[in-house]
XYZ file of C-alpha atoms in Angstrom:
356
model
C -29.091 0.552 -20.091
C -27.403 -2.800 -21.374
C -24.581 -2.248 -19.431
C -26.895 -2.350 -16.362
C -28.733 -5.498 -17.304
C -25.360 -7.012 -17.700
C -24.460 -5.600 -14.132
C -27.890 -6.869 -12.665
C -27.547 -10.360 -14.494
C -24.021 -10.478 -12.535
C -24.976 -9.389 -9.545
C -28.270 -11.860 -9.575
C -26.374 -15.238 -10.552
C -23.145 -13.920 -8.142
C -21.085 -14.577 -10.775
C -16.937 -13.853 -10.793
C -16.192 -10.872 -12.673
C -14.209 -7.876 -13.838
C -15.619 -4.460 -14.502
C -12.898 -3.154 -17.468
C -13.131 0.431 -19.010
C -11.645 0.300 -21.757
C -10.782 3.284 -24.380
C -9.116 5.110 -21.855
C -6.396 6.524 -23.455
C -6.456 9.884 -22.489
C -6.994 11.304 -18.064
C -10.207 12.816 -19.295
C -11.092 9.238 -20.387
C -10.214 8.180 -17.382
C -12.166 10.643 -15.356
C -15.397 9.546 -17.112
C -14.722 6.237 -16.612
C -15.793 6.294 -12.850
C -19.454 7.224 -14.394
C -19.445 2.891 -13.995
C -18.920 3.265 -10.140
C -22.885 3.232 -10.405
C -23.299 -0.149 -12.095
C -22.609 -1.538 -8.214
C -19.598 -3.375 -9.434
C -16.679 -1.794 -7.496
C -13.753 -0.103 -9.481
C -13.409 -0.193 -13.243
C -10.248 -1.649 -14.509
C -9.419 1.132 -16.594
C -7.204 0.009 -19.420
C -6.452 0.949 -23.292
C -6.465 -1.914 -25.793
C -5.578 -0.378 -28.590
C -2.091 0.531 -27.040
C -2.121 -1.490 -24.376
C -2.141 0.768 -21.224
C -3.724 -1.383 -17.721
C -4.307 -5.084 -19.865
C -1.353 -5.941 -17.619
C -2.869 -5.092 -14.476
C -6.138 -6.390 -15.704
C -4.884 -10.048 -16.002
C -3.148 -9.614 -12.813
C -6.148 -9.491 -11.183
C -7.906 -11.655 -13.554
C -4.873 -14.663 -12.375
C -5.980 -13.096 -8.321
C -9.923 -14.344 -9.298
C -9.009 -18.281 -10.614
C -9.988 -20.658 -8.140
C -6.840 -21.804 -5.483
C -7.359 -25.413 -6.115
C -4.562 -27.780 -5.183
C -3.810 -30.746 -7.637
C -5.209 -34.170 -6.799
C -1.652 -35.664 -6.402
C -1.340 -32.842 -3.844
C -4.107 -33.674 -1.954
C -3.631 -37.191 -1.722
C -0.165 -36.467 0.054
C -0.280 -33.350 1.856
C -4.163 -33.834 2.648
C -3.337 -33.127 6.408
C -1.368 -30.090 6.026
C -3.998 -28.003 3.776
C -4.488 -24.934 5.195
C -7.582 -22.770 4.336
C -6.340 -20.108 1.995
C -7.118 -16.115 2.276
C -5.931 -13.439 0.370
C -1.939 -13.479 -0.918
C -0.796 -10.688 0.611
C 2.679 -9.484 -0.671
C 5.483 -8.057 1.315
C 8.793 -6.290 0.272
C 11.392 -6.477 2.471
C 13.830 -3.463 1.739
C 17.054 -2.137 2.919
C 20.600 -1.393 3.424
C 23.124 -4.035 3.876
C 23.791 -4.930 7.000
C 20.453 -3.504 8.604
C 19.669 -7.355 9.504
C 17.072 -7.869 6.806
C 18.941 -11.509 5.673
C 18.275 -11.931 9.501
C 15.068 -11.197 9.830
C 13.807 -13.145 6.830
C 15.357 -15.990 7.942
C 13.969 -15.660 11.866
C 10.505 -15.592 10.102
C 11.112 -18.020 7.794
C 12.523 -20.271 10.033
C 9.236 -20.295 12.721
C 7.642 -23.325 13.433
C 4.115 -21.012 12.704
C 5.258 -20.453 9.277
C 4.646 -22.634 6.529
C 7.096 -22.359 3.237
C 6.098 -23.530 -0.019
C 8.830 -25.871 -1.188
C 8.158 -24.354 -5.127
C 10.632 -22.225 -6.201
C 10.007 -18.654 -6.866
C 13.173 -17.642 -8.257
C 13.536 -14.393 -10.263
C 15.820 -12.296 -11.676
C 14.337 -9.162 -10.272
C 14.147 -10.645 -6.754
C 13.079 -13.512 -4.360
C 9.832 -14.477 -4.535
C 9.247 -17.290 -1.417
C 5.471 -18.277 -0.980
C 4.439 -19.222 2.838
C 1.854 -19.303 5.050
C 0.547 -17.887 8.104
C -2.102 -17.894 10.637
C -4.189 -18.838 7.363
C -3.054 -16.503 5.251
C -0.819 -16.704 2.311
C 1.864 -14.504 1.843
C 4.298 -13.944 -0.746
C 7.680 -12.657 0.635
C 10.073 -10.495 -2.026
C 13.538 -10.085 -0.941
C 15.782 -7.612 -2.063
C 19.383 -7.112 -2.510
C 20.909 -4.365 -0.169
C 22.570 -1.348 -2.167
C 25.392 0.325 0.356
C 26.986 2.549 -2.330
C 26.080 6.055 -2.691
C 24.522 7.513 -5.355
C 27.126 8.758 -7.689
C 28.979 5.553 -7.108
C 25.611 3.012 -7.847
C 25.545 4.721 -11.720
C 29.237 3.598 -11.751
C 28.735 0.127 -11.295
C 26.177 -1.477 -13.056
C 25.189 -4.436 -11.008
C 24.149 -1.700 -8.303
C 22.578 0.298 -10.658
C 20.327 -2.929 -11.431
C 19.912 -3.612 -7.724
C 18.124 -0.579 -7.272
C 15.786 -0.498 -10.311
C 15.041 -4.504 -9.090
C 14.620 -3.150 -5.805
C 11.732 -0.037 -7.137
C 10.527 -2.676 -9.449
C 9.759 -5.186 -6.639
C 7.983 -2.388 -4.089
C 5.608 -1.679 -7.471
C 4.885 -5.519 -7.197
C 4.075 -4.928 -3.483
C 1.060 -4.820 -1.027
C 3.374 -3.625 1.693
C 6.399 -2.130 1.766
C 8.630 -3.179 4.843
C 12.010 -0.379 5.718
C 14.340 -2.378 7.503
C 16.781 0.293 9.499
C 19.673 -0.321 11.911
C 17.574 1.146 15.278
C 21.211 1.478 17.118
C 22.684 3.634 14.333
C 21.532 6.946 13.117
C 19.023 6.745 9.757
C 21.380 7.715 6.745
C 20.913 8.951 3.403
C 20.723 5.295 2.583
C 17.626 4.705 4.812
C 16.230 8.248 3.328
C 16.862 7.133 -0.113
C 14.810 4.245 0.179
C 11.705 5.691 1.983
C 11.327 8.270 -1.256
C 11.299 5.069 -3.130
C 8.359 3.898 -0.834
C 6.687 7.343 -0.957
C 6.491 7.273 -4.569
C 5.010 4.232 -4.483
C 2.278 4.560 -2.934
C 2.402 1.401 -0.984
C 1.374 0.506 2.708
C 4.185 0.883 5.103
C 6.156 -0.914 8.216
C 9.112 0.711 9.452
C 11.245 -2.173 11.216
C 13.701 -0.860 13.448
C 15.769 -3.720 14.325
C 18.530 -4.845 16.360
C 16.344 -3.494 19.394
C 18.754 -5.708 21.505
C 22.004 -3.432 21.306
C 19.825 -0.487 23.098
C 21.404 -0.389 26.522
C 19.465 1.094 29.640
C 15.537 1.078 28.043
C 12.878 1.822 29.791
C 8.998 2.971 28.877
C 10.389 5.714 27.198
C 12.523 4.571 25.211
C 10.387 3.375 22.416
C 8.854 6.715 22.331
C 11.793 8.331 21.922
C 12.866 6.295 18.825
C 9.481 7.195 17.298
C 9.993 11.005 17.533
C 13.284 10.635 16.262
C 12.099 8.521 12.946
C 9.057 10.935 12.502
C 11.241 14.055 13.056
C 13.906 12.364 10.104
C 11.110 11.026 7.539
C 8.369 13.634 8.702
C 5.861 12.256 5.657
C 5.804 9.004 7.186
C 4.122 10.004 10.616
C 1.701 7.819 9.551
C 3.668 4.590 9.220
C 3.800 2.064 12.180
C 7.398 1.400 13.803
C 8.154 -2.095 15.125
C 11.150 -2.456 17.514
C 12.877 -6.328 16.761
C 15.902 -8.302 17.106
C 16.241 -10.603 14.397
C 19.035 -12.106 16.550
C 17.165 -12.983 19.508
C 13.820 -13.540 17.753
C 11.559 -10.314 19.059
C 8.753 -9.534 17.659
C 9.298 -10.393 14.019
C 5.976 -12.340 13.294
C 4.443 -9.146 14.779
C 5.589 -7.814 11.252
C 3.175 -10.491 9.990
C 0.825 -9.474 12.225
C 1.038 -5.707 11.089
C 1.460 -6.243 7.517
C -2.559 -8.813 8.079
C -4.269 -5.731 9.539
C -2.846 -3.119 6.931
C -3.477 -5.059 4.147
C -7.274 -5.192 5.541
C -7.645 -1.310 5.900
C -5.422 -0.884 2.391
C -8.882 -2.310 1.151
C -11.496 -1.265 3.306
C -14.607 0.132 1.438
C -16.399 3.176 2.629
C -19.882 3.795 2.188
C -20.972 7.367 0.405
C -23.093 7.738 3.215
C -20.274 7.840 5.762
C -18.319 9.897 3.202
C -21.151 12.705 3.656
C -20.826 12.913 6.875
C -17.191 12.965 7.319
C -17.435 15.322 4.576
C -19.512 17.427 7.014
C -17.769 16.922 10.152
C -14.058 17.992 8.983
C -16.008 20.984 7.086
C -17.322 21.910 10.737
C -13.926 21.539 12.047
C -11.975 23.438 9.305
C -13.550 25.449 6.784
C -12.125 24.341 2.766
C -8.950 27.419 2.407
C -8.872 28.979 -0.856
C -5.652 27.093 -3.071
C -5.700 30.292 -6.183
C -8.041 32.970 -6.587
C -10.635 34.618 -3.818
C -13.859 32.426 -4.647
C -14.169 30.480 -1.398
C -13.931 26.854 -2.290
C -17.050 24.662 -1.794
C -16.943 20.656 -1.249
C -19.445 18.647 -2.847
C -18.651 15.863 -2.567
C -15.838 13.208 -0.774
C -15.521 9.833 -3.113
C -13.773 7.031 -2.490
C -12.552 5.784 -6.046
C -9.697 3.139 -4.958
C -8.423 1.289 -2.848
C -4.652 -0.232 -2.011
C -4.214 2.665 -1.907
C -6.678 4.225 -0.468
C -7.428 6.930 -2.765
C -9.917 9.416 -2.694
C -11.427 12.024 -4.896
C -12.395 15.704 -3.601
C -15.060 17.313 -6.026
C -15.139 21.412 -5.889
C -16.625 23.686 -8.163
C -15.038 24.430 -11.304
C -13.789 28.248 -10.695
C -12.586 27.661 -7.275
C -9.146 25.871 -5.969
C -8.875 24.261 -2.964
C -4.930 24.802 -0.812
C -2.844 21.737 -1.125
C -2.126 22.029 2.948
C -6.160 21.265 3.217
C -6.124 18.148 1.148
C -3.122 16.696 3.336
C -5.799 17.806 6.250
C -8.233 15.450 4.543
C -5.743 12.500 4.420
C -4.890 12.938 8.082
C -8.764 12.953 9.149
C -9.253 10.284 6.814
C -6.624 8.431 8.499
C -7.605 9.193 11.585
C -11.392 8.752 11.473
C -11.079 5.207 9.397
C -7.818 3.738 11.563
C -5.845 3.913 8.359
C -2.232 3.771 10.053
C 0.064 1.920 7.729
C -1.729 2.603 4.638
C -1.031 4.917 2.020
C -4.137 7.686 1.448
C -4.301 9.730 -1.746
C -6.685 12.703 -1.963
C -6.906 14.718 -4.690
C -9.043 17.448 -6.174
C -11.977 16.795 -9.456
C -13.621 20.402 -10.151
C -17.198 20.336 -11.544
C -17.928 21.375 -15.190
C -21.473 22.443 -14.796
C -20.913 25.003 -11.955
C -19.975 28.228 -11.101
């Protein structure tokens, strides 16, 4: 009950907050944890004094809440070229060497549409180069290119650290974005770096540049490519493919253009209400398959519990299993009834305790 008045007193006086969990040490912990979904607050950080576990991620977002106020002596001299701030959105740029992603940065970097902080962002770990565009801020995180293979990158050290800088900088992500050579087969290279993205969990832009050295292309051509990416990384079907040139300057800010609308499903919030009925609809459509066992599965309940990524959370009863093929059926409905392309959707199973 107090934790409700405190919710209600929030809620009344629309005051900036955070909704922490904490003592959640253990998943069980964390499962009961979403019991403060009902307070009307959104997600609970869920975190773990004690040792530690989430405070990180807690003060991340607690830095994401301050106030974007520029200093006085910053408004007195760059009063005219304010612009209104949104959300920072953060983008990784990944890939080979000499895929064009130096290239492409710079083409973006170097629009006349694109505003670049003059502060330095400089890290060990990567490039971190704040800018802004069509209102919104952005931060940009380059990486360095690995090209040796794998046996050779635990050989040599500074590649070794290029690649955990490089996994280290997608975790810091919104959006992952695969850079790929579109006039050269994808390698193991390319393949080694999408199962760093598919670990992640991130939102996803497959660039497929140097579009210009494609001789003889006509209205098929584009569709061609596409089969042939989706064939070669078949769990990114779901990922949108942008044909550019860094060279001649096509269609890189539609990257930035991408990246704005994924970002905006990555936290889109679904009503329970809608979740019932696309609960009922795909249940009309495909019956729940049995995962272990011969008790038919039942579906409660569909909940969204997170978002960026989207993540969902499938509630059966407890002596029934539901097939792994029908929760990737979820994610693709989910995908498709909610325009989720780009974004990275996570549905997994929660069985009852007080049912047969």
């Amino acid at each position: 009950p107090q934790d409700k008045e405190f919710a209600d007193f929030i809620k009344k006086n629309k005051l900036n907050y955070i909704l922490v969990a904490n003592k959640c040490s253990s998943k069980r912990d964390r499962q009961q944890a979403d019991e403060f979904y009902e307070l009307g607050l959104g997600e609970p950080i869920k975190i773990a004094a004690i040792n530690g576990v989430g405070v990180g991620d807690m003060l991340d977002i607690a830095v994401d809440k301050f106030p974007k106020k520029l200093s006085s002596s910053t408004q007195s001299t760059q009063s005219d070229q304010v612009v209104p701030q949104k959300e920072n959105i953060k983008i990784c740029f990944i890939g080979k060497t000499n895929v064009g992603k130096s290239s492409i940065l710079n083409s973006i970097l170097n629009e006349e549409k694109v505003i670049v902080s003059e502060a330095e962002h400089t890290t060990r770990d990567a490039q971190f180069i704040p800018f802004t565009y069509k209102d919104y801020q952005f931060t940009l995180i380059d990486t360095a290119g690995v090209r040796k293979k794998r046996t050779q990158i635990k050989k040599n050290e500074l590649e070794f650290k290029s690649v955990q800088q490089t996994e280290k900088a997608i975790k810091k992500s919104d959006i992952a974005i695969l850079v790929t050579d579109v006039s050269k087969n994808l390698s193991v290279g390319d393949l080694k770096f999408s199962r760093y993205i598919k670990n992640s969990q991130k939102g996803l832009i497959i660039v497929a540049n140097k579009w210009d050295l494609i001789d003889d292309k006509d209205l098929k051509t584009y569709a061609e490519y596409v089969k042939y990416y989706y064939i070669t990384m078949p769990f990114f079907r779901w990922a949108k493919i942008i044909p550019t040139s860094a060279k001649e300057k096509i269609r890189v800010l539609k990257i930035l253009d991408e990246a704005v609308e994924i970002y905006h499903k990555s936290n889109l919030e679904i009503g329970p209400e809608e979740l019932v009925n696309f609960k009922n609809k795909i249940i009309k459509i495909h019956p729940p398959t049995i995962g272990r066992g011969n008790r038919k599965p039942k579906i409660y309940q569909i909940k969204q519990v997170g978002m960026n990524p989207q993540t969902f959370e499938v509630i059966i009863g407890k002596k029934t299993s539901l097939n792994e093929s029908y929760l990737k059926f979820i994610e693709k409905k989910l995908r498709s009834e909610y325009n989720l392309d780009g974004v990275a959707v996570i549905a997994y199973v929660r069985k009852l305790q007080n049912t047969m």
